[in-house]
Short mmCIF file of C-alpha atoms in Angstrom, two decimals:
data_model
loop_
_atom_site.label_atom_id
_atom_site.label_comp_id
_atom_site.label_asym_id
_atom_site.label_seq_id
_atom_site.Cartn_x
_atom_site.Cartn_y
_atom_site.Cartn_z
CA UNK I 1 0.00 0.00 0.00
CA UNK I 2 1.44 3.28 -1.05
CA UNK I 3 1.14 6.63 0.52
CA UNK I 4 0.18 8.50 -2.85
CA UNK I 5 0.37 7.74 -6.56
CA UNK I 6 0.71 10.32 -9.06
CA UNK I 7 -0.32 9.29 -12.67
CA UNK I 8 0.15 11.43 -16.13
CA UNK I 9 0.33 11.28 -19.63
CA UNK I 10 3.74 13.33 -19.20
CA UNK I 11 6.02 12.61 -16.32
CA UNK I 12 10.55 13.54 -16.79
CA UNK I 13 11.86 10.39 -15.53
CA UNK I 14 15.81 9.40 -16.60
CA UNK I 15 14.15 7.91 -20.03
CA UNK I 16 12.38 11.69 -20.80
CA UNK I 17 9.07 12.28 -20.53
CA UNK I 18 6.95 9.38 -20.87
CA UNK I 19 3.61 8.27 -19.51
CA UNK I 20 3.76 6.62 -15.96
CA UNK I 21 2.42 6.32 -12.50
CA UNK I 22 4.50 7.38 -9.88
CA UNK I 23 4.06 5.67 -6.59
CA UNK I 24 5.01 7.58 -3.53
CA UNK I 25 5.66 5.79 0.34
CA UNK I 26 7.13 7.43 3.90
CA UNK I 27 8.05 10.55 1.18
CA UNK I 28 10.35 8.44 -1.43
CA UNK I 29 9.59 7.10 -4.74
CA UNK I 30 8.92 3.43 -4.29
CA UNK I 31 8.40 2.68 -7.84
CA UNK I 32 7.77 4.17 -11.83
CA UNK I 33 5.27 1.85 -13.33
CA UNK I 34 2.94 2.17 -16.51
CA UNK I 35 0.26 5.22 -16.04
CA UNK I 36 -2.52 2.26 -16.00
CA UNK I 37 -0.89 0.05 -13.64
CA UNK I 38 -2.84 -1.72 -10.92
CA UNK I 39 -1.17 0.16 -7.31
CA UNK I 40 -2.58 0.43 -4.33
CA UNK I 41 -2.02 3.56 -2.44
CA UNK I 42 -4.13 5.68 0.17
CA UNK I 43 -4.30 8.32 -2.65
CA UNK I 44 -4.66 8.14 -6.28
CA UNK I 45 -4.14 11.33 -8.69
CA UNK I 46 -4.41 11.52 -12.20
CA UNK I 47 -3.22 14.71 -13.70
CA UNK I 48 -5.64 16.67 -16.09
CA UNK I 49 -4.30 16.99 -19.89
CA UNK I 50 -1.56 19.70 -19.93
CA UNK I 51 -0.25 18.84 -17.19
CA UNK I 52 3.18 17.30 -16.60
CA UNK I 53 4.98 15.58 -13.60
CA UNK I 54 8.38 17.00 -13.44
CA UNK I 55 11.23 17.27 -10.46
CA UNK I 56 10.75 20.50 -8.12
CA UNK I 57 13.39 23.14 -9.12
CA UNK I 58 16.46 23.71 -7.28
CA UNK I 59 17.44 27.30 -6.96
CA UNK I 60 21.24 27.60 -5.36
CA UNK I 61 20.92 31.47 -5.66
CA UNK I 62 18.72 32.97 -2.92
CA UNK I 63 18.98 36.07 -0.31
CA UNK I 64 16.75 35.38 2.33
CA UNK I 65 17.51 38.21 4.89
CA UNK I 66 16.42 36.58 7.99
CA UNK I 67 17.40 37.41 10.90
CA UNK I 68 18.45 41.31 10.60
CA UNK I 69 16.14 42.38 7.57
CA UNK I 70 13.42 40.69 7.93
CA UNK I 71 11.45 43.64 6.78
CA UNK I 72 13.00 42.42 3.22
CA UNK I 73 12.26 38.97 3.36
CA UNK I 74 12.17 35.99 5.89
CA UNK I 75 12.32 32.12 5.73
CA UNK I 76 8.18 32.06 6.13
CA UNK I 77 7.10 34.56 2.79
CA UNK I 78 10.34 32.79 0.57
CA UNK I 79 9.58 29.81 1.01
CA UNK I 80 5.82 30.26 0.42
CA UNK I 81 6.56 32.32 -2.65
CA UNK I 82 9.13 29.53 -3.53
CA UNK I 83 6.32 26.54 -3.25
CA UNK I 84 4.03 28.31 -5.36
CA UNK I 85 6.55 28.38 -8.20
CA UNK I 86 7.80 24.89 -7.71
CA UNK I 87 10.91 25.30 -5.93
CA UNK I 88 11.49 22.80 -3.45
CA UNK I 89 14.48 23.53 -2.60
CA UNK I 90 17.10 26.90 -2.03
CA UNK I 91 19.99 27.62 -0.99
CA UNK I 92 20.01 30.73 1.28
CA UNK I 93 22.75 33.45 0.57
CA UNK I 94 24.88 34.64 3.55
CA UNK I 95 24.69 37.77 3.36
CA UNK I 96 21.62 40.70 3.86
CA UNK I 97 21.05 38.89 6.82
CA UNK I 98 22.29 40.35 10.48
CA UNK I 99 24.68 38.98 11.25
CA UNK I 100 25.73 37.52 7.76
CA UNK I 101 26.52 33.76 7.77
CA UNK I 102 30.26 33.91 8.32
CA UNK I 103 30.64 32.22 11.79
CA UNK I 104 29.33 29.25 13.27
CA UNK I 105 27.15 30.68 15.48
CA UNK I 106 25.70 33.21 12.79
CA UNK I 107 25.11 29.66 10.73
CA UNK I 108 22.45 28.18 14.00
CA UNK I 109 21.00 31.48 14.39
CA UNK I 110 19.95 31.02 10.90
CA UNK I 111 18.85 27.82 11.30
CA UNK I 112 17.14 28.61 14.02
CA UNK I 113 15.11 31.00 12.18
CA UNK I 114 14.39 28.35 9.46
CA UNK I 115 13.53 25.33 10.98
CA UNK I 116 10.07 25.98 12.32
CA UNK I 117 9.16 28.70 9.38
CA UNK I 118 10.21 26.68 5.73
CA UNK I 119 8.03 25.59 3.61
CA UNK I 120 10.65 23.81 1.39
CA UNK I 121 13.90 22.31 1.87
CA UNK I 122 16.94 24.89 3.10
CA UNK I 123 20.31 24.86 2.96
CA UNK I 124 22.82 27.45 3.58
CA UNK I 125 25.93 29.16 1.90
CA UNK I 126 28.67 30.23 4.45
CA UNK I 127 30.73 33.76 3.52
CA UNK I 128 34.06 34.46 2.98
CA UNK I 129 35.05 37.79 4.05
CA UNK I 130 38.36 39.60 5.50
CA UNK I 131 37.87 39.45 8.97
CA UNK I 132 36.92 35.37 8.56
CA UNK I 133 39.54 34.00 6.41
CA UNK I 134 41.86 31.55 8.84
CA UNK I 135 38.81 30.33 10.27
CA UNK I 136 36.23 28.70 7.42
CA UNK I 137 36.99 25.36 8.13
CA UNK I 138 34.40 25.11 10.94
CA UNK I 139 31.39 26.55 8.50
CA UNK I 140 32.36 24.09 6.40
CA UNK I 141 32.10 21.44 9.36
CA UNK I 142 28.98 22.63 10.00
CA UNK I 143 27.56 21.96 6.92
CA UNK I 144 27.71 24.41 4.48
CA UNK I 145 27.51 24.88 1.13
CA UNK I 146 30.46 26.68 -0.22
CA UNK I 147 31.69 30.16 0.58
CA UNK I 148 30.59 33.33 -0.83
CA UNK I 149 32.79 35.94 -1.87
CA UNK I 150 32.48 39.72 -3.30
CA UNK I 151 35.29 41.09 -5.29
CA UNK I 152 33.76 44.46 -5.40
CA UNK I 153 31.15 45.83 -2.65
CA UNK I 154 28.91 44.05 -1.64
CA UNK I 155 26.27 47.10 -0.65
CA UNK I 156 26.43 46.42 2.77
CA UNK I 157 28.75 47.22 5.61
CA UNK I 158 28.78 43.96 7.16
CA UNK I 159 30.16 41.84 4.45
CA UNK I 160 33.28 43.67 2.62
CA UNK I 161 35.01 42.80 -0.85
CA UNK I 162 37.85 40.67 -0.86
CA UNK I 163 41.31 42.31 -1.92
CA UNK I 164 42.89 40.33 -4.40
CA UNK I 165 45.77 39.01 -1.67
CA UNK I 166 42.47 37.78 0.53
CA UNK I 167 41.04 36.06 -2.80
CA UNK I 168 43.85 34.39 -3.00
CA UNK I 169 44.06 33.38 0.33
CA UNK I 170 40.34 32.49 0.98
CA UNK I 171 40.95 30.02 -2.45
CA UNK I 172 44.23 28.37 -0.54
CA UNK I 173 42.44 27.65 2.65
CA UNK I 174 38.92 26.71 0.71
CA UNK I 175 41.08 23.92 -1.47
CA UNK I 176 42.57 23.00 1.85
CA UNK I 177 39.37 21.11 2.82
CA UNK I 178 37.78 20.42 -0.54
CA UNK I 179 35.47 23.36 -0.13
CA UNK I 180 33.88 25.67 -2.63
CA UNK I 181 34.03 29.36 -3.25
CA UNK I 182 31.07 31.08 -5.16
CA UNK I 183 31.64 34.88 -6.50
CA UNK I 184 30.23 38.09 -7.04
CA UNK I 185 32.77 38.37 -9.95
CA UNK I 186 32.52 42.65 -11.11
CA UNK I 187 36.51 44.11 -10.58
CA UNK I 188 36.31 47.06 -7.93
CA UNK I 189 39.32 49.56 -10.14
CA UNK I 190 37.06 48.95 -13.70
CA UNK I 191 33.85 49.82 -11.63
CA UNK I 192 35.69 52.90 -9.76
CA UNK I 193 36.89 54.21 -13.31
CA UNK I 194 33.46 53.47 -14.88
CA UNK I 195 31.36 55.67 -11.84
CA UNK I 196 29.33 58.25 -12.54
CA UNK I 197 26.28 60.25 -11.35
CA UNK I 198 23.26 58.43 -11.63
CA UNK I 199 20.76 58.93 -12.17
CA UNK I 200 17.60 57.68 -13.89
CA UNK I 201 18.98 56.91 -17.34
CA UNK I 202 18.58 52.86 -17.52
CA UNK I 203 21.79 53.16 -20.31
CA UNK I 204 23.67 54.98 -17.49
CA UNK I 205 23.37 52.60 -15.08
CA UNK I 206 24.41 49.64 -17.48
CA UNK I 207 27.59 51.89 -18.11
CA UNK I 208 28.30 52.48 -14.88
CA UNK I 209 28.84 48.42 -14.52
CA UNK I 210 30.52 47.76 -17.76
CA UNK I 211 30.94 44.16 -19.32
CA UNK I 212 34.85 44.98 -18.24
CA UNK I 213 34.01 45.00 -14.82
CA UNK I 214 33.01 41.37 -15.21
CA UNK I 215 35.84 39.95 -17.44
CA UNK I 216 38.79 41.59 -15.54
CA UNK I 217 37.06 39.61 -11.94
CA UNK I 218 36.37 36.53 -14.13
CA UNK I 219 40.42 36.42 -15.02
CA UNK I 220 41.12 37.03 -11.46
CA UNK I 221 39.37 34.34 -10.70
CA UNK I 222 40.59 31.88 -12.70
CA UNK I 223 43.52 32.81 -12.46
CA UNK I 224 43.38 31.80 -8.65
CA UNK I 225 41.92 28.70 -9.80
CA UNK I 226 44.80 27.66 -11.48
CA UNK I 227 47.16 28.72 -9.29
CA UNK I 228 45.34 27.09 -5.87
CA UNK I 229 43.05 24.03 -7.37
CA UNK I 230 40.16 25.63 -5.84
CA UNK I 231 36.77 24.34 -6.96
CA UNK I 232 34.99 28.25 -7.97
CA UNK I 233 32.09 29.34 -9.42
CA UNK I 234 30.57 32.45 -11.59
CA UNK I 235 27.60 33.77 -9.99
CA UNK I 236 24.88 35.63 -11.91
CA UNK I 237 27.02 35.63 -15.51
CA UNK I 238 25.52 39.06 -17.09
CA UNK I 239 28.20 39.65 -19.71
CA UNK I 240 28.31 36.98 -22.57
CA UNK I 241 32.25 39.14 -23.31
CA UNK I 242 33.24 36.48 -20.60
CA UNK I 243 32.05 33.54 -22.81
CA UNK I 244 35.19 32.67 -24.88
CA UNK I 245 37.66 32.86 -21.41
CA UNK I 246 35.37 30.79 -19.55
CA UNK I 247 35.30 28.24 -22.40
CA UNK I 248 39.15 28.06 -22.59
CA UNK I 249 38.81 27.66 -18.98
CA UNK I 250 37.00 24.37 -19.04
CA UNK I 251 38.98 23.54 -21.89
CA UNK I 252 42.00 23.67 -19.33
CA UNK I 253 39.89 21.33 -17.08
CA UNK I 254 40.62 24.05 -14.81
CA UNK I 255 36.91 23.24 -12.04
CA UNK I 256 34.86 26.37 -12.77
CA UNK I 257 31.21 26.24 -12.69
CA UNK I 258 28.83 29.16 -13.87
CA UNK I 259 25.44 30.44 -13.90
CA UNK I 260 22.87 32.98 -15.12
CA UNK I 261 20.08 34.22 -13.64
CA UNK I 262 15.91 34.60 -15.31
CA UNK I 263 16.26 38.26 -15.50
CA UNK I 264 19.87 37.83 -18.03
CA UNK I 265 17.42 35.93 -19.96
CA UNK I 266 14.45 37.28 -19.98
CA UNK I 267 15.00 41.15 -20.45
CA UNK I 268 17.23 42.93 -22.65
CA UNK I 269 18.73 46.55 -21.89
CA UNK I 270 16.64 48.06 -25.08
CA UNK I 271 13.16 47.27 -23.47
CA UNK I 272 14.11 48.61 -19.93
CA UNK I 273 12.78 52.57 -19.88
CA UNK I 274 14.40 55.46 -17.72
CA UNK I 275 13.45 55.40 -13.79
CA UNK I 276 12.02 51.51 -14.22
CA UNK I 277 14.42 50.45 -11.12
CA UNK I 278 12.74 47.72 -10.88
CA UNK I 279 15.05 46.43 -12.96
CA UNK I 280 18.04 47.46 -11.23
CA UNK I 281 20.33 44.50 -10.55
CA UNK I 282 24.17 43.88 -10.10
CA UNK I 283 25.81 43.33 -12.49
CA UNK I 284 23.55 45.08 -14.93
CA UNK I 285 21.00 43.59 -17.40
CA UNK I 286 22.66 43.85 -20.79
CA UNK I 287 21.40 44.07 -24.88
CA UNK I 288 19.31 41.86 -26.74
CA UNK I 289 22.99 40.39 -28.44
CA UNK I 290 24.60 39.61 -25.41
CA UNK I 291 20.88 37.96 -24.21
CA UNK I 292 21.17 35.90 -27.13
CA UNK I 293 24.51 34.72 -26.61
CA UNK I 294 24.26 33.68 -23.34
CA UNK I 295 21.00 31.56 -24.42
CA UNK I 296 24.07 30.22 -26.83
CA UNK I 297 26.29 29.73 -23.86
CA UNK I 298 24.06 27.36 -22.20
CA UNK I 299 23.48 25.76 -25.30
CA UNK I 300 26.91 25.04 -25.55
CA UNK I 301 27.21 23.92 -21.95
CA UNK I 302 29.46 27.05 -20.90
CA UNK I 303 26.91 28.06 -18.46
CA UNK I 304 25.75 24.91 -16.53
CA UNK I 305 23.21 26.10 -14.57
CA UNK I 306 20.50 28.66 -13.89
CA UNK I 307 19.47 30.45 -10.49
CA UNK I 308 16.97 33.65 -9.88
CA UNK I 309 19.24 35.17 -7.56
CA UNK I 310 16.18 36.26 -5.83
CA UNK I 311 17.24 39.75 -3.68
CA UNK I 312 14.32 41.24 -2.54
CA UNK I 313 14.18 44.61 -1.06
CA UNK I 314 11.02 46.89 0.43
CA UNK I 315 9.25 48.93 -1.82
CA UNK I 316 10.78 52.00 -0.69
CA UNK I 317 14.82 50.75 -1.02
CA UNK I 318 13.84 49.59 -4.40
CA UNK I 319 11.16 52.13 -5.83
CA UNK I 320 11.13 55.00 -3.65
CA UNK I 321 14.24 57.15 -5.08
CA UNK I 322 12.38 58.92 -8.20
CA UNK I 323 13.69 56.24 -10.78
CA UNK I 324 17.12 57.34 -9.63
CA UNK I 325 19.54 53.60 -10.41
CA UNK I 326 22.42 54.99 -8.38
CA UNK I 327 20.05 54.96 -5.40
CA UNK I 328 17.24 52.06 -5.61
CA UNK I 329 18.43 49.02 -4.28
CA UNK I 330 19.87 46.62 -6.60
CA UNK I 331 18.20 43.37 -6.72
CA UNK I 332 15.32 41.16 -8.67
CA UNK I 333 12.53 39.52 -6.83
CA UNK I 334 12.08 36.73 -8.82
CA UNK I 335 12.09 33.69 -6.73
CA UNK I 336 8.03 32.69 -7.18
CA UNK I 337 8.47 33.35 -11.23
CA UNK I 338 12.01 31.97 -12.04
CA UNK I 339 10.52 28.57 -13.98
CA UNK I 340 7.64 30.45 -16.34
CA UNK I 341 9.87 33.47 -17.23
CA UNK I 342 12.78 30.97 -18.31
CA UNK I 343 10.39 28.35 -19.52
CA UNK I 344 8.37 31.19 -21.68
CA UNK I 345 12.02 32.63 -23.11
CA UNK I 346 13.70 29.29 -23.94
CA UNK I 347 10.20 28.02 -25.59
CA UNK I 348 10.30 31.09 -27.66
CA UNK I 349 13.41 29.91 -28.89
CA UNK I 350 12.76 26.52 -29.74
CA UNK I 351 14.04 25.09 -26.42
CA UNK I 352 12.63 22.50 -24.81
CA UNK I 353 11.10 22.16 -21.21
CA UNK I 354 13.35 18.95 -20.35
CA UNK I 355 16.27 21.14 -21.45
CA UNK I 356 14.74 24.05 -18.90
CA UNK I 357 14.63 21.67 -16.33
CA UNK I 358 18.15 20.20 -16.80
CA UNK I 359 19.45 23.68 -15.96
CA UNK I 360 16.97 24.67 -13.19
CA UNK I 361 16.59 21.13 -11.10
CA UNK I 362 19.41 18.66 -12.01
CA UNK I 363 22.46 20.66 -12.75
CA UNK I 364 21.56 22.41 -9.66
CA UNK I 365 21.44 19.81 -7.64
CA UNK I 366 24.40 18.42 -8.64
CA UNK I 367 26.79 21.50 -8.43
CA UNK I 368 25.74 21.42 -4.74
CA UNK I 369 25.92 17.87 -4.72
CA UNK I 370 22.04 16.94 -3.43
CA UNK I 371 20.50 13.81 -4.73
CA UNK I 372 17.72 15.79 -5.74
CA UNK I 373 16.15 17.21 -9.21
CA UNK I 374 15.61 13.80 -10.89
CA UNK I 375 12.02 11.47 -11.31
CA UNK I 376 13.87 8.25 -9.89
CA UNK I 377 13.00 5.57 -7.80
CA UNK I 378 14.88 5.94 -4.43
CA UNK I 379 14.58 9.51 -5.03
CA UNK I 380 12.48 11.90 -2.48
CA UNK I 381 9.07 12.77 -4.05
CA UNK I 382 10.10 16.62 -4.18
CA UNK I 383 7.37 16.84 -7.59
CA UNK I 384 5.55 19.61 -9.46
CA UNK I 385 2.32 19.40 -11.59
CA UNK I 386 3.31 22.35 -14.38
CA UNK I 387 1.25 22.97 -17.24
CA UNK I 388 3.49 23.98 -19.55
CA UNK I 389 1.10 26.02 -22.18
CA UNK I 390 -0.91 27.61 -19.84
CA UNK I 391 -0.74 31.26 -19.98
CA UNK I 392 -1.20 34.44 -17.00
CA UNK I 393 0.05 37.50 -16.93
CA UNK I 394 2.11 38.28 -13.32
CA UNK I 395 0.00 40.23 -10.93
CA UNK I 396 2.28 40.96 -8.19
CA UNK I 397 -0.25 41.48 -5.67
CA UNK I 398 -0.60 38.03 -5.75
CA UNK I 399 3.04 37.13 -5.06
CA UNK I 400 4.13 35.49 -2.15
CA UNK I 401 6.86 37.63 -1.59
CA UNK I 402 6.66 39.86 1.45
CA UNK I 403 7.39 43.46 -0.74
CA UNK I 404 5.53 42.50 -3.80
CA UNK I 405 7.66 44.36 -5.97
CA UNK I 406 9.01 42.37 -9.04
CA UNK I 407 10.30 43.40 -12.71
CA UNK I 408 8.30 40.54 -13.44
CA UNK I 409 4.84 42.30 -12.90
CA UNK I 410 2.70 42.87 -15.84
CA UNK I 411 4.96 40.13 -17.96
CA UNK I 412 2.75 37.42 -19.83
CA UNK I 413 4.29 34.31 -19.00
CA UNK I 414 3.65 30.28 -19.96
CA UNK I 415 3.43 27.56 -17.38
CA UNK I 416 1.36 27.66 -14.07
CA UNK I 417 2.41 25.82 -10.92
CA UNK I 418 -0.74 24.09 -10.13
CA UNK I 419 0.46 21.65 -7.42
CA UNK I 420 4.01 21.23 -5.04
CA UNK I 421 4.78 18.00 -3.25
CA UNK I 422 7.86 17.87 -0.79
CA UNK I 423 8.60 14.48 0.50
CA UNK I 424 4.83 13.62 -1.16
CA UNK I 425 3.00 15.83 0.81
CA UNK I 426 1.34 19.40 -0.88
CA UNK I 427 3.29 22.42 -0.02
CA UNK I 428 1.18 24.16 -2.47
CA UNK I 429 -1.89 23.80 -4.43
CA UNK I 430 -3.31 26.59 -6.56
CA UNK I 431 -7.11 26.45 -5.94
CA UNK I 432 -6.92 25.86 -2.46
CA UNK I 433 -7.19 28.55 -0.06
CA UNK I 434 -5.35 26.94 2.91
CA UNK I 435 -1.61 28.04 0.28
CA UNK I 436 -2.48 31.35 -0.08
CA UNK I 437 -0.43 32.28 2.90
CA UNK I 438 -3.44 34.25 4.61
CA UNK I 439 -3.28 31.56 7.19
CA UNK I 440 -0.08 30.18 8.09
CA UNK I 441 -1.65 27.55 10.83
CA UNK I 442 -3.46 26.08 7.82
CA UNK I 443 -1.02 24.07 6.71
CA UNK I 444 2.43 23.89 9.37
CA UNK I 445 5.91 24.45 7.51
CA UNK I 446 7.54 20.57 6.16
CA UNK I 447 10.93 22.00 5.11
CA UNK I 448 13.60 20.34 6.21
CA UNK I 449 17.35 21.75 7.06
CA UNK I 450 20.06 20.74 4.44
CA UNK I 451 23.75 20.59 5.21
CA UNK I 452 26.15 19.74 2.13
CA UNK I 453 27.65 16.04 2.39
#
């Protein structure tokens, strides 16, 4: 007797999508049988036409804020916003939280803030930052991710830049163990040449953080990488310039990992109007060429993987300057919309949705090395029920965000979320009331805590 089956016409197991029944017990998938097959279970679903079973998405890019700015964000309205758009798991960014998640005790203050709020699974990036270096090894202990570092600032006082001599050194002591350093890869001297006044000139601001910015950090970096071993990897890739040396890079077998973000490839620089800060992220969305060749670069298998990068912010830090960029905070809220708005760009193209999901769930998982993302027997039943044609246009009073402030709103996107299953048990359905968040002793928080293996 099973827990749960789940039968459609369209489920992404290893072989692709085929038609099967997927039969769920104590939150693992027990077995992938024929969509007719004869299974007992407690409950039996069969999902309408248009709608697929696929793995919940995997989103290693995500600034949570809680404790310290929870007026931003906070473990409860993510991961709420991240169920409804079938992420069932993130990884949680160390820093716009206070304190940021460079000590051990920082790390179980955050997890103490998690555990009895998540909706979805959590894990947790530790930070690398000058007043820390000597002293990762315990984060690391403790279960962490990686390490995040800036190489230019980071926008707030309590998690500086790295010089390049700390780089280096954070990279020595990170290969040490085996670890993994993530960066925020813009060069502080190009950015400090390339300054200017503001403004609310959209063009401005993209010149102000010039595609020079992010190959002179990206050489840095790999650089290091060669010189240390250290396992590194490109956050939010903006600048398709970088393509070609991160190419040669992996050509070297030198182990550097990349990603983009929705926003690289969903907007272009020539649709974004004056004041729209909205839109206002770091490093900068670019042209509708450099777009297209970073839909190229995952093609190619340069990029490996896509994350939102969700950085929320309230309505006044991001909105409230007059459409000034060199005030409004920097930062997309994206977290809730990160599958439809890639899914509706790469279908536009010619892409597939298995292809989508490859960069969002699987690759994921794998560059932080969870057995997750995959329709597998053995595997936990972390599923979504998508319907891939379906089509809304983003209201973003209806976001689960906390500050529902998004340059998503107004966009007509494909693919609706209808139903989340962590471990098989709903985390979100989209008809029923007791997911809308109005109530949050409807339905009590089934996240668990990750730590990296």
């Amino acid at each position: 007797m099973y827990d749960l089956v789940i039968r459609s016409a369209r489920v992404l197991t290893e072989q692709g999508f085929i038609p099967a029944a997927v039969a769920i017990a104590g939150g693992v998938i027990r077995a992938i049988a024929p969509v007719d097959a004869p299974l007992a279970a407690r409950q039996d679903v069969t999902l309408p036409v248009g709608q697929v079973l696929q793995p919940g998405i995997v989103d290693t890019h995500v600034h949570v804020n809680e404790p310290g700015r929870t007026d931003w964000e906070g473990f409860a309205s993510a991961t709420r916003a991240a169920a409804a758009g079938g992420v069932t798991t993130i990884i949680d960014m160390p820093l716009n939280s206070i304190p940021p998640t460079t000590t051990v005790p920082a790390l179980e203050r955050k997890r103490a803030a998690a555990a009895p709020q998540a909706t979805v699974d959590v894990g947790f990036w530790g930070g690398a930052i000058p007043g820390n270096l000597g002293s990762l090894r315990p984060l690391h202990d403790a279960g962490v991710f990686g390490f995040k570092a800036f190489l230019s600032p980071s926008g707030v006082d309590e998690f500086p830049h790295l010089s390049s001599e700390q780089l280096e050194a954070a990279a020595t002591e990170i290969a040490g163990f085996g670890g993994l350093l993530v960066v925020h890869a813009e060069d502080p001297s190009v950015l400090e040449s390339a300054e200017n006044a503001g403004g609310t000139g959209y063009r401005d601001f993209v010149a102000s953080r010039p595609d020079a910015a992010e190959d002179a950090a990206i050489a840095r970096v790999i650089a290091v990488v060669r010189r240390t071993g250290v396992r590194a990897h490109i956050l939010h890739l903006s600048s398709a310039l970088v393509l070609p040396r991160l190419a040669a890079a992996r050509a070297e077998g030198l182990p550097i990992t990349v990603e983009t973000c929705p926003h690289y490839l969903s907007f272009a620089a020539e649709s974004i109007a004056d004041g729209a800060t909205a839109f206002k992220c770091c490093p900068p969305i670019r042209g509708e060429d450099n777009r297209d060749l970073l839909w190229q670069g995952l093609a190619d298998g340069v990029i490996d993987l896509i994350a939102s990068d969700h950085s929320p912010a309230t309505r006044e830090l991001k909105l409230g300057h007059g459409g000034d960029f060199g005030l409004a905070w920097g930062g997309i809220s994206g977290l809730q919309l990160s599958l439809p708005a890639v899914w509706t760009a790469a279908r536009a193209r010619g892409l597939t949705l298995e292809q989508v999901l490859h960069w969002m769930s699987r690759a994921t998982a794998d560059f932080v090395g969870l057995p997750a993302g995959r329709v597998r027997v053995g595997a936990a039943a972390d599923l979504v029920a998508f319907a891939p044609e379906e089509v809304f246009t983003v209201d973003v009073d209806t976001l689960r965000h906390k500050n529902r402030v998004s340059a998503f709103g107004g966009a007509t996107l494909f693919g609706r979320v209808h139903t989340t299953w962590l471990a098989g048990n709903v985390i979100y359905a989209v008809d029923d009331t007791a997911f809308d968040g109005s109530d949050a002793s409807a339905r009590p928080p089934a996240g668990r805590l990750l730590t990296a293996r």
